[in-house]
Amino acid sequence: MNEALQKNKILVLGRSEIDKLGFVNSVAGKTPDKASTGAETSAKIDWRIETRYFHADVEFWMDSTEQLTSDHQEFMQKWLD
């Protein structure tokens, strides 16, 4: 694997009801291939950025998060206060 590609990753996290794929598509203009999609909630999308001055290979890694339980929410709120 290309060493630069190992570093050039963008993690996109959100709940399953959030349109993470739409966000990535609006930024990169790409959607994942079926082969790069794991579960319905996660995907990897390769993106090549090319400008007049530089180029870079980037990977978007998308995954879903779960709603915290009320116990966890209470703990986090106390920690933040």
PDB file of N, CA and C in Angstrom:
ATOM      1  N   MET A   1       0.840  -1.182   0.000  1.00  0.00           N
ATOM      2  CA  MET A   1       0.000   0.000   0.000  1.00  0.00           C
ATOM      3  C   MET A   1       0.883   1.241   0.000  1.00  0.00           C
ATOM      4  N   ASN A   2       0.474   2.213  -0.741  1.00  0.00           N
ATOM      5  CA  ASN A   2       1.178   3.476  -0.824  1.00  0.00           C
ATOM      6  C   ASN A   2       1.231   4.127   0.558  1.00  0.00           C
ATOM      7  N   GLU A   3       2.416   4.586   0.993  1.00  0.00           N
ATOM      8  CA  GLU A   3       2.574   5.166   2.322  1.00  0.00           C
ATOM      9  C   GLU A   3       1.697   6.400   2.505  1.00  0.00           C
ATOM     10  N   ALA A   4       1.584   7.229   1.473  1.00  0.00           N
ATOM     11  CA  ALA A   4       0.736   8.423   1.577  1.00  0.00           C
ATOM     12  C   ALA A   4      -0.726   8.042   1.761  1.00  0.00           C
ATOM     13  N   LEU A   5      -1.164   6.983   1.113  1.00  0.00           N
ATOM     14  CA  LEU A   5      -2.556   6.565   1.223  1.00  0.00           C
ATOM     15  C   LEU A   5      -2.868   6.062   2.628  1.00  0.00           C
ATOM     16  N   GLN A   6      -1.864   5.515   3.313  1.00  0.00           N
ATOM     17  CA  GLN A   6      -2.068   5.069   4.680  1.00  0.00           C
ATOM     18  C   GLN A   6      -2.385   6.250   5.592  1.00  0.00           C
ATOM     19  N   LYS A   7      -1.911   7.441   5.264  1.00  0.00           N
ATOM     20  CA  LYS A   7      -2.102   8.620   6.101  1.00  0.00           C
ATOM     21  C   LYS A   7      -3.304   9.448   5.679  1.00  0.00           C
ATOM     22  N   ASN A   8      -3.690   9.392   4.436  1.00  0.00           N
ATOM     23  CA  ASN A   8      -4.722  10.276   3.906  1.00  0.00           C
ATOM     24  C   ASN A   8      -6.100   9.640   4.014  1.00  0.00           C
ATOM     25  N   LYS A   9      -6.643   9.667   5.229  1.00  0.00           N
ATOM     26  CA  LYS A   9      -7.954   9.086   5.476  1.00  0.00           C
ATOM     27  C   LYS A   9      -8.840  10.125   6.158  1.00  0.00           C
ATOM     28  N   ILE A  10     -10.114  10.096   5.805  1.00  0.00           N
ATOM     29  CA  ILE A  10     -11.102  10.970   6.427  1.00  0.00           C
ATOM     30  C   ILE A  10     -12.174  10.066   7.012  1.00  0.00           C
ATOM     31  N   LEU A  11     -12.371  10.141   8.323  1.00  0.00           N
ATOM     32  CA  LEU A  11     -13.365   9.325   8.995  1.00  0.00           C
ATOM     33  C   LEU A  11     -14.665  10.120   9.100  1.00  0.00           C
ATOM     34  N   VAL A  12     -15.730   9.529   8.599  1.00  0.00           N
ATOM     35  CA  VAL A  12     -17.056  10.148   8.647  1.00  0.00           C
ATOM     36  C   VAL A  12     -17.925   9.268   9.533  1.00  0.00           C
ATOM     37  N   LEU A  13     -18.293   9.775  10.710  1.00  0.00           N
ATOM     38  CA  LEU A  13     -19.109   9.031  11.662  1.00  0.00           C
ATOM     39  C   LEU A  13     -20.451   9.711  11.839  1.00  0.00           C
ATOM     40  N   GLY A  14     -21.467   8.924  12.078  1.00  0.00           N
ATOM     41  CA  GLY A  14     -22.784   9.477  12.356  1.00  0.00           C
ATOM     42  C   GLY A  14     -23.774   8.364  12.609  1.00  0.00           C
ATOM     43  N   ARG A  15     -24.906   8.740  13.142  1.00  0.00           N
ATOM     44  CA  ARG A  15     -25.957   7.753  13.380  1.00  0.00           C
ATOM     45  C   ARG A  15     -26.474   7.221  12.068  1.00  0.00           C
ATOM     46  N   SER A  16     -27.107   6.064  12.113  1.00  0.00           N
ATOM     47  CA  SER A  16     -27.555   5.403  10.886  1.00  0.00           C
ATOM     48  C   SER A  16     -28.576   6.230  10.118  1.00  0.00           C
ATOM     49  N   GLU A  17     -29.346   7.087  10.804  1.00  0.00           N
ATOM     50  CA  GLU A  17     -30.342   7.890  10.107  1.00  0.00           C
ATOM     51  C   GLU A  17     -29.753   9.126   9.412  1.00  0.00           C
ATOM     52  N   ILE A  18     -28.471   9.402   9.632  1.00  0.00           N
ATOM     53  CA  ILE A  18     -27.801  10.531   8.994  1.00  0.00           C
ATOM     54  C   ILE A  18     -27.284  10.093   7.623  1.00  0.00           C
ATOM     55  N   ASP A  19     -27.414  10.953   6.634  1.00  0.00           N
ATOM     56  CA  ASP A  19     -27.005  10.638   5.263  1.00  0.00           C
ATOM     57  C   ASP A  19     -25.507  10.909   5.075  1.00  0.00           C
ATOM     58  N   LYS A  20     -24.693  10.005   5.606  1.00  0.00           N
ATOM     59  CA  LYS A  20     -23.240  10.162   5.495  1.00  0.00           C
ATOM     60  C   LYS A  20     -22.787  10.006   4.045  1.00  0.00           C
ATOM     61  N   LEU A  21     -23.411   9.103   3.327  1.00  0.00           N
ATOM     62  CA  LEU A  21     -23.074   8.889   1.925  1.00  0.00           C
ATOM     63  C   LEU A  21     -23.371  10.136   1.098  1.00  0.00           C
ATOM     64  N   GLY A  22     -24.474  10.802   1.391  1.00  0.00           N
ATOM     65  CA  GLY A  22     -24.805  12.050   0.703  1.00  0.00           C
ATOM     66  C   GLY A  22     -23.774  13.131   0.971  1.00  0.00           C
ATOM     67  N   PHE A  23     -23.276  13.185   2.226  1.00  0.00           N
ATOM     68  CA  PHE A  23     -22.239  14.150   2.572  1.00  0.00           C
ATOM     69  C   PHE A  23     -20.969  13.894   1.768  1.00  0.00           C
ATOM     70  N   VAL A  24     -20.519  12.646   1.761  1.00  0.00           N
ATOM     71  CA  VAL A  24     -19.300  12.296   1.025  1.00  0.00           C
ATOM     72  C   VAL A  24     -19.496  12.564  -0.463  1.00  0.00           C
ATOM     73  N   ASN A  25     -20.660  12.235  -0.981  1.00  0.00           N
ATOM     74  CA  ASN A  25     -20.946  12.472  -2.383  1.00  0.00           C
ATOM     75  C   ASN A  25     -20.901  13.966  -2.709  1.00  0.00           C
ATOM     76  N   SER A  26     -21.393  14.814  -1.786  1.00  0.00           N
ATOM     77  CA  SER A  26     -21.359  16.260  -2.036  1.00  0.00           C
ATOM     78  C   SER A  26     -19.937  16.812  -1.987  1.00  0.00           C
ATOM     79  N   VAL A  27     -19.073  16.195  -1.197  1.00  0.00           N
ATOM     80  CA  VAL A  27     -17.674  16.648  -1.117  1.00  0.00           C
ATOM     81  C   VAL A  27     -16.847  16.098  -2.267  1.00  0.00           C
ATOM     82  N   ALA A  28     -16.937  14.788  -2.480  1.00  0.00           N
ATOM     83  CA  ALA A  28     -16.057  14.122  -3.441  1.00  0.00           C
ATOM     84  C   ALA A  28     -16.722  13.847  -4.783  1.00  0.00           C
ATOM     85  N   GLY A  29     -18.041  13.918  -4.833  1.00  0.00           N
ATOM     86  CA  GLY A  29     -18.736  13.596  -6.074  1.00  0.00           C
ATOM     87  C   GLY A  29     -18.662  12.125  -6.413  1.00  0.00           C
ATOM     88  N   LYS A  30     -18.532  11.266  -5.380  1.00  0.00           N
ATOM     89  CA  LYS A  30     -18.401   9.824  -5.606  1.00  0.00           C
ATOM     90  C   LYS A  30     -19.276   9.068  -4.634  1.00  0.00           C
ATOM     91  N   THR A  31     -19.682   7.885  -5.050  1.00  0.00           N
ATOM     92  CA  THR A  31     -20.359   6.940  -4.168  1.00  0.00           C
ATOM     93  C   THR A  31     -19.549   5.654  -4.173  1.00  0.00           C
ATOM     94  N   PRO A  32     -19.660   4.837  -3.126  1.00  0.00           N
ATOM     95  CA  PRO A  32     -18.819   3.644  -3.054  1.00  0.00           C
ATOM     96  C   PRO A  32     -19.237   2.585  -4.061  1.00  0.00           C
ATOM     97  N   ASP A  33     -18.241   1.813  -4.504  1.00  0.00           N
ATOM     98  CA  ASP A  33     -18.528   0.628  -5.303  1.00  0.00           C
ATOM     99  C   ASP A  33     -19.119  -0.416  -4.369  1.00  0.00           C
ATOM    100  N   LYS A  34     -19.895  -1.349  -4.929  1.00  0.00           N
ATOM    101  CA  LYS A  34     -20.463  -2.411  -4.098  1.00  0.00           C
ATOM    102  C   LYS A  34     -19.362  -3.213  -3.415  1.00  0.00           C
ATOM    103  N   ALA A  35     -18.221  -3.380  -4.072  1.00  0.00           N
ATOM    104  CA  ALA A  35     -17.132  -4.172  -3.504  1.00  0.00           C
ATOM    105  C   ALA A  35     -16.519  -3.492  -2.289  1.00  0.00           C
ATOM    106  N   SER A  36     -16.540  -2.153  -2.235  1.00  0.00           N
ATOM    107  CA  SER A  36     -15.904  -1.457  -1.122  1.00  0.00           C
ATOM    108  C   SER A  36     -16.847  -1.243   0.043  1.00  0.00           C
ATOM    109  N   THR A  37     -18.121  -1.598  -0.120  1.00  0.00           N
ATOM    110  CA  THR A  37     -19.092  -1.428   0.948  1.00  0.00           C
ATOM    111  C   THR A  37     -19.159  -2.698   1.775  1.00  0.00           C
ATOM    112  N   GLY A  38     -18.947  -2.541   3.076  1.00  0.00           N
ATOM    113  CA  GLY A  38     -19.034  -3.695   3.964  1.00  0.00           C
ATOM    114  C   GLY A  38     -20.472  -3.911   4.356  1.00  0.00           C
ATOM    115  N   ALA A  39     -20.818  -3.590   5.579  1.00  0.00           N
ATOM    116  CA  ALA A  39     -22.205  -3.666   6.025  1.00  0.00           C
ATOM    117  C   ALA A  39     -22.968  -2.481   5.449  1.00  0.00           C
ATOM    118  N   GLU A  40     -24.255  -2.474   5.664  1.00  0.00           N
ATOM    119  CA  GLU A  40     -25.054  -1.367   5.153  1.00  0.00           C
ATOM    120  C   GLU A  40     -24.641  -0.046   5.776  1.00  0.00           C
ATOM    121  N   THR A  41     -24.046  -0.080   6.958  1.00  0.00           N
ATOM    122  CA  THR A  41     -23.727   1.147   7.677  1.00  0.00           C
ATOM    123  C   THR A  41     -22.290   1.609   7.485  1.00  0.00           C
ATOM    124  N   SER A  42     -21.462   0.847   6.796  1.00  0.00           N
ATOM    125  CA  SER A  42     -20.068   1.249   6.652  1.00  0.00           C
ATOM    126  C   SER A  42     -19.629   1.134   5.193  1.00  0.00           C
ATOM    127  N   ALA A  43     -18.675   1.979   4.823  1.00  0.00           N
ATOM    128  CA  ALA A  43     -18.171   1.950   3.455  1.00  0.00           C
ATOM    129  C   ALA A  43     -16.814   2.632   3.405  1.00  0.00           C
ATOM    130  N   LYS A  44     -16.088   2.367   2.337  1.00  0.00           N
ATOM    131  CA  LYS A  44     -14.801   3.011   2.064  1.00  0.00           C
ATOM    132  C   LYS A  44     -14.878   3.562   0.643  1.00  0.00           C
ATOM    133  N   ILE A  45     -14.531   4.833   0.491  1.00  0.00           N
ATOM    134  CA  ILE A  45     -14.599   5.469  -0.819  1.00  0.00           C
ATOM    135  C   ILE A  45     -13.247   6.096  -1.132  1.00  0.00           C
ATOM    136  N   ASP A  46     -12.653   5.697  -2.245  1.00  0.00           N
ATOM    137  CA  ASP A  46     -11.389   6.277  -2.694  1.00  0.00           C
ATOM    138  C   ASP A  46     -11.680   7.575  -3.443  1.00  0.00           C
ATOM    139  N   TRP A  47     -10.822   8.573  -3.241  1.00  0.00           N
ATOM    140  CA  TRP A  47     -11.008   9.866  -3.888  1.00  0.00           C
ATOM    141  C   TRP A  47      -9.635  10.397  -4.280  1.00  0.00           C
ATOM    142  N   ARG A  48      -9.492  10.774  -5.509  1.00  0.00           N
ATOM    143  CA  ARG A  48      -8.239  11.380  -5.974  1.00  0.00           C
ATOM    144  C   ARG A  48      -8.478  12.869  -6.141  1.00  0.00           C
ATOM    145  N   ILE A  49      -7.735  13.668  -5.382  1.00  0.00           N
ATOM    146  CA  ILE A  49      -7.831  15.120  -5.464  1.00  0.00           C
ATOM    147  C   ILE A  49      -6.747  15.588  -6.425  1.00  0.00           C
ATOM    148  N   GLU A  50      -7.159  16.269  -7.458  1.00  0.00           N
ATOM    149  CA  GLU A  50      -6.197  16.809  -8.423  1.00  0.00           C
ATOM    150  C   GLU A  50      -6.483  18.282  -8.632  1.00  0.00           C
ATOM    151  N   THR A  51      -5.481  19.080  -8.375  1.00  0.00           N
ATOM    152  CA  THR A  51      -5.577  20.502  -8.672  1.00  0.00           C
ATOM    153  C   THR A  51      -4.387  20.863  -9.559  1.00  0.00           C
ATOM    154  N   ARG A  52      -4.323  22.070  -9.882  1.00  0.00           N
ATOM    155  CA  ARG A  52      -3.217  22.548 -10.703  1.00  0.00           C
ATOM    156  C   ARG A  52      -1.883  22.449  -9.967  1.00  0.00           C
ATOM    157  N   TYR A  53      -1.931  22.478  -8.647  1.00  0.00           N
ATOM    158  CA  TYR A  53      -0.710  22.562  -7.842  1.00  0.00           C
ATOM    159  C   TYR A  53      -0.301  21.259  -7.161  1.00  0.00           C
ATOM    160  N   PHE A  54      -1.222  20.346  -6.957  1.00  0.00           N
ATOM    161  CA  PHE A  54      -0.881  19.085  -6.284  1.00  0.00           C
ATOM    162  C   PHE A  54      -1.945  18.041  -6.583  1.00  0.00           C
ATOM    163  N   HIS A  55      -1.637  16.824  -6.188  1.00  0.00           N
ATOM    164  CA  HIS A  55      -2.627  15.751  -6.234  1.00  0.00           C
ATOM    165  C   HIS A  55      -2.439  14.871  -4.998  1.00  0.00           C
ATOM    166  N   ALA A  56      -3.518  14.243  -4.583  1.00  0.00           N
ATOM    167  CA  ALA A  56      -3.462  13.371  -3.408  1.00  0.00           C
ATOM    168  C   ALA A  56      -4.526  12.293  -3.530  1.00  0.00           C
ATOM    169  N   ASP A  57      -4.193  11.114  -3.061  1.00  0.00           N
ATOM    170  CA  ASP A  57      -5.156  10.023  -2.971  1.00  0.00           C
ATOM    171  C   ASP A  57      -5.669   9.982  -1.536  1.00  0.00           C
ATOM    172  N   VAL A  58      -6.977  10.021  -1.378  1.00  0.00           N
ATOM    173  CA  VAL A  58      -7.616  10.081  -0.068  1.00  0.00           C
ATOM    174  C   VAL A  58      -8.662   8.972   0.010  1.00  0.00           C
ATOM    175  N   GLU A  59      -8.882   8.469   1.210  1.00  0.00           N
ATOM    176  CA  GLU A  59      -9.946   7.491   1.445  1.00  0.00           C
ATOM    177  C   GLU A  59     -10.923   8.041   2.467  1.00  0.00           C
ATOM    178  N   PHE A  60     -12.197   7.997   2.144  1.00  0.00           N
ATOM    179  CA  PHE A  60     -13.245   8.275   3.117  1.00  0.00           C
ATOM    180  C   PHE A  60     -13.627   6.945   3.751  1.00  0.00           C
ATOM    181  N   TRP A  61     -13.643   6.884   5.063  1.00  0.00           N
ATOM    182  CA  TRP A  61     -14.107   5.719   5.794  1.00  0.00           C
ATOM    183  C   TRP A  61     -15.380   6.136   6.507  1.00  0.00           C
ATOM    184  N   MET A  62     -16.479   5.478   6.205  1.00  0.00           N
ATOM    185  CA  MET A  62     -17.754   5.831   6.811  1.00  0.00           C
ATOM    186  C   MET A  62     -18.215   4.712   7.726  1.00  0.00           C
ATOM    187  N   ASP A  63     -18.784   5.102   8.859  1.00  0.00           N
ATOM    188  CA  ASP A  63     -19.341   4.120   9.775  1.00  0.00           C
ATOM    189  C   ASP A  63     -20.439   4.776  10.588  1.00  0.00           C
ATOM    190  N   SER A  64     -21.307   3.957  11.150  1.00  0.00           N
ATOM    191  CA  SER A  64     -22.417   4.452  11.948  1.00  0.00           C
ATOM    192  C   SER A  64     -22.135   4.273  13.427  1.00  0.00           C
ATOM    193  N   THR A  65     -22.720   5.150  14.218  1.00  0.00           N
ATOM    194  CA  THR A  65     -22.618   5.066  15.670  1.00  0.00           C
ATOM    195  C   THR A  65     -24.005   4.785  16.227  1.00  0.00           C
ATOM    196  N   GLU A  66     -24.051   4.342  17.434  1.00  0.00           N
ATOM    197  CA  GLU A  66     -25.310   4.023  18.093  1.00  0.00           C
ATOM    198  C   GLU A  66     -25.679   5.133  19.076  1.00  0.00           C
ATOM    199  N   GLN A  67     -26.954   5.238  19.366  1.00  0.00           N
ATOM    200  CA  GLN A  67     -27.437   6.157  20.390  1.00  0.00           C
ATOM    201  C   GLN A  67     -26.929   5.671  21.748  1.00  0.00           C
ATOM    202  N   LEU A  68     -26.422   6.583  22.562  1.00  0.00           N
ATOM    203  CA  LEU A  68     -25.964   6.208  23.895  1.00  0.00           C
ATOM    204  C   LEU A  68     -27.158   5.881  24.785  1.00  0.00           C
ATOM    205  N   THR A  69     -26.951   4.934  25.691  1.00  0.00           N
ATOM    206  CA  THR A  69     -27.997   4.633  26.661  1.00  0.00           C
ATOM    207  C   THR A  69     -28.131   5.806  27.628  1.00  0.00           C
ATOM    208  N   SER A  70     -29.225   5.881  28.338  1.00  0.00           N
ATOM    209  CA  SER A  70     -29.440   7.006  29.267  1.00  0.00           C
ATOM    210  C   SER A  70     -28.370   7.026  30.353  1.00  0.00           C
ATOM    211  N   ASP A  71     -27.890   5.851  30.797  1.00  0.00           N
ATOM    212  CA  ASP A  71     -26.811   5.808  31.793  1.00  0.00           C
ATOM    213  C   ASP A  71     -25.543   6.453  31.255  1.00  0.00           C
ATOM    214  N   HIS A  72     -25.207   6.130  30.012  1.00  0.00           N
ATOM    215  CA  HIS A  72     -24.011   6.714  29.404  1.00  0.00           C
ATOM    216  C   HIS A  72     -24.183   8.206  29.188  1.00  0.00           C
ATOM    217  N   GLN A  73     -25.363   8.633  28.766  1.00  0.00           N
ATOM    218  CA  GLN A  73     -25.613  10.057  28.566  1.00  0.00           C
ATOM    219  C   GLN A  73     -25.462  10.820  29.868  1.00  0.00           C
ATOM    220  N   GLU A  74     -26.005  10.262  30.954  1.00  0.00           N
ATOM    221  CA  GLU A  74     -25.903  10.901  32.270  1.00  0.00           C
ATOM    222  C   GLU A  74     -24.445  10.989  32.715  1.00  0.00           C
ATOM    223  N   PHE A  75     -23.691   9.911  32.535  1.00  0.00           N
ATOM    224  CA  PHE A  75     -22.277   9.903  32.892  1.00  0.00           C
ATOM    225  C   PHE A  75     -21.508  10.966  32.105  1.00  0.00           C
ATOM    226  N   MET A  76     -21.756  11.027  30.799  1.00  0.00           N
ATOM    227  CA  MET A  76     -21.049  12.006  29.964  1.00  0.00           C
ATOM    228  C   MET A  76     -21.412  13.435  30.352  1.00  0.00           C
ATOM    229  N   GLN A  77     -22.689  13.665  30.669  1.00  0.00           N
ATOM    230  CA  GLN A  77     -23.101  15.012  31.061  1.00  0.00           C
ATOM    231  C   GLN A  77     -22.418  15.436  32.351  1.00  0.00           C
ATOM    232  N   LYS A  78     -22.327  14.520  33.321  1.00  0.00           N
ATOM    233  CA  LYS A  78     -21.640  14.836  34.581  1.00  0.00           C
ATOM    234  C   LYS A  78     -20.161  15.111  34.326  1.00  0.00           C
ATOM    235  N   TRP A  79     -19.579  14.373  33.431  1.00  0.00           N
ATOM    236  CA  TRP A  79     -18.175  14.547  33.118  1.00  0.00           C
ATOM    237  C   TRP A  79     -17.933  15.906  32.452  1.00  0.00           C
ATOM    238  N   LEU A  80     -18.887  16.342  31.609  1.00  0.00           N
ATOM    239  CA  LEU A  80     -18.748  17.610  30.906  1.00  0.00           C
ATOM    240  C   LEU A  80     -19.034  18.816  31.777  1.00  0.00           C
ATOM    241  N   ASP A  81     -19.864  18.646  32.812  1.00  0.00           N
ATOM    242  CA  ASP A  81     -20.223  19.787  33.691  1.00  0.00           C
ATOM    243  C   ASP A  81     -19.105  20.191  34.611  1.00  0.00           C
TER     244      ASP A  81
END
